[in-house]
């Protein structure tokens, strides 16, 4: 028995690995045809909607309007709530007027109850009503029969709801073989009688009351509960978002195939260019054309499918709304249809009109990217698994021996005592504090994995505490839900329970997590949740989280795991230190709690390519701290692929190498001295730019703007940028075109912006914008360009870790443009929550460079200083003067040299403190 118990985790792992050894087994995951609610909804074709607005039920208050809708086929009434939100947003909620029991409404995603603004009734007749949104002639037009809602601005229709008649709301109902007595037990009989008397009999369809997939049965005790609503974007050809999918940045037309699926799943060796669900789900779509950017946030945590189709606008007669309509049948239109299994319709329409407006609007609802500590923006070395304490020490020393910077070494599941999280293997990692102290002495850190499946073992205190507190998810029959994962038989904590989350957070205290120290951080994997023997490798939908079924909360489970872990790391330091938590599963709002990565990719060129649109898509919906496993998790990369991946990863937000247990070791010095040198240079470029990365993340934290940006975000009126996904911007000032093709001798980069100037950061060569530029490449090439009119700070004295560089000097790279006066934020980090924020101002007419500390009263100071200023696109001055803080009127000469061939001016040793005010004047 003891031998069998010890073998169970190994057998589970071998079974799981063997089932998917070559590629994803599609048969493990549903298609729309196999998902009964998706199939039912898709059987409904565009046409006349059965829903009608009952205008006599209109109620208008300072914060909202309410209006009842009726389905003329079954006489079920719905309640429409309409809100005008501060910041040019509109919220639409639709629920049953009198449901048999409450329907799930997603909590904990919105950071606050969104502030509302009053709407006014402009006009009303028997056909509909018109409401003013109070902004730029914006109106909401509600048509009564059939129900339809249009948001217009002047004569232009911005967005239409239910224009194709696909609103569907499967009301909760009495099962035909269920008596009133059964409902009396649940206190539902009164609600049932008050509703069912007016409803017509409806046909039961397959899968409404029970559904089977492979060997798994879903009991569906509440019956059918799915919802659907269509949206139309007149004049729009390009929509983006709804991650996570290993597919193109611009969303594809789904006519004739499956919709995009949003359902967090552990997909082993996922395929590329497939609309299957992956590990995370953010139900946000962004539309864009040259005139406007808008967004739709569909707040629903259940399994969701999204159909996208193209059509032409202007074909439907709207009654009185025709007064507002312009255009012809030639106007393109993109139609989006959302289908969710349960919950209510709760939609936020983000009306832009610019990309940055949409980012700010979404951030006002769900929060911004957590502001990470500087070290987490450095390089992370990971593997499943480093064998023991000595192995960790050897890897740590390898970075020093080969002069490659590194901030974090990671431990996967094998570091634990038999996959019991919050523990250490008593033989391989017997003295974890000694190991962590060794890293701390080098100013390095560690990340250890803590997964949310708990080994069912009466000798394991974590399991015993969760069971005693009844914190596990329950089966439909009320027992603790158990499934198979890495430890073997496992329980799954109910992270939707705030008491459970508080308890989980407490386990990260230093006196609870034995062996932990302040330089240990956390990785939450398998939190979709992954259940090896469950339907679609996840939890049964009829499992219970308190009174809610798992089907209601599935996509938010991973967010709750990361939230609880992040709060635990904050609490362990008394709120002083910033946490770092990596998650695989995510939802809207996950950006508030840490980083994500693209999951179990493979060592293939296609996976390197797809990492760019995958991270760009996440950035568009608020999650900036994204990266892909450098080198690929599965399989073994060629040396060329590995080098190219390091070069690409060095210019993506989260920079971690990771590899599968069965792959050969691939620390960056194991591929010969030439490749080691290439990888070293890529990593060093990352570290030199850490001040820039830090500023980008501060900006994301402050504004919601993505760190890694699609080109169209900054050049929204330039159609050539709308489908580009092999290059991207970091902030607005660096353009990166990684080399992602095997054997490439050159790449063609599009440099955007008519009138812009772009400088090659390696050669300082100047190029004009709005052109395709062919760039010859060698194995050392990383095509990167700096925008004219920008200032970027670097630390060129690269050391073993970011902390070692804390007081090292800065070099400022100033890229001139004849059309731009520049104002740039500049930040200097410290290890906790403090930093210096200043402004660098470049005034081109007088060639004036000025730094001003925006927080002079802060208690944080720095020993770092300005070592050098490099100005690209300059002319030779006759003299350069420095005016330091407190010395106004006193000028000191600055040494300089001018390269006339490259038009580069270098100021040497200005010598001013990086946190002090100073001015440089060129004459």
Tab-separated table of C-alpha atoms in Angstrom, residues 795 797 799 803-810 826 828-830 835-836 853 859-867 910-916:
chain	number	residue	atom	x	y	z
A	795	UNK	CA	22.006	51.796	-17.277
A	797	UNK	CA	26.943	49.163	-16.428
A	799	UNK	CA	25.866	43.613	-13.336
A	803	UNK	CA	19.605	45.090	-7.391
A	804	UNK	CA	23.362	45.274	-7.910
A	805	UNK	CA	22.715	48.078	-10.416
A	806	UNK	CA	20.549	50.152	-8.103
A	807	UNK	CA	23.016	53.027	-7.606
A	808	UNK	CA	24.719	52.789	-10.975
A	809	UNK	CA	24.644	55.826	-13.280
A	810	UNK	CA	22.199	56.530	-16.075
A	826	UNK	CA	11.578	59.362	-15.707
A	828	UNK	CA	14.149	55.777	-10.260
A	829	UNK	CA	13.235	52.682	-8.323
A	830	UNK	CA	13.646	51.467	-4.822
A	835	UNK	CA	10.527	55.872	-6.245
A	836	UNK	CA	11.528	59.202	-7.694
A	853	UNK	CA	11.737	66.068	-9.797
A	859	UNK	CA	11.771	60.573	1.544
A	860	UNK	CA	13.546	58.499	-1.076
A	861	UNK	CA	16.899	59.612	-2.450
A	862	UNK	CA	19.335	57.957	-4.816
A	863	UNK	CA	23.095	57.764	-5.239
A	864	UNK	CA	22.674	57.216	-8.978
A	865	UNK	CA	23.871	59.979	-11.281
A	866	UNK	CA	23.766	60.977	-14.930
A	867	UNK	CA	26.887	59.591	-16.544
A	910	UNK	CA	27.411	65.820	-16.512
A	911	UNK	CA	27.808	64.424	-13.007
A	912	UNK	CA	24.432	65.503	-11.629
A	913	UNK	CA	22.439	63.376	-9.218
A	914	UNK	CA	19.653	61.517	-11.003
A	915	UNK	CA	17.083	62.826	-8.534
A	916	UNK	CA	18.124	66.474	-8.597
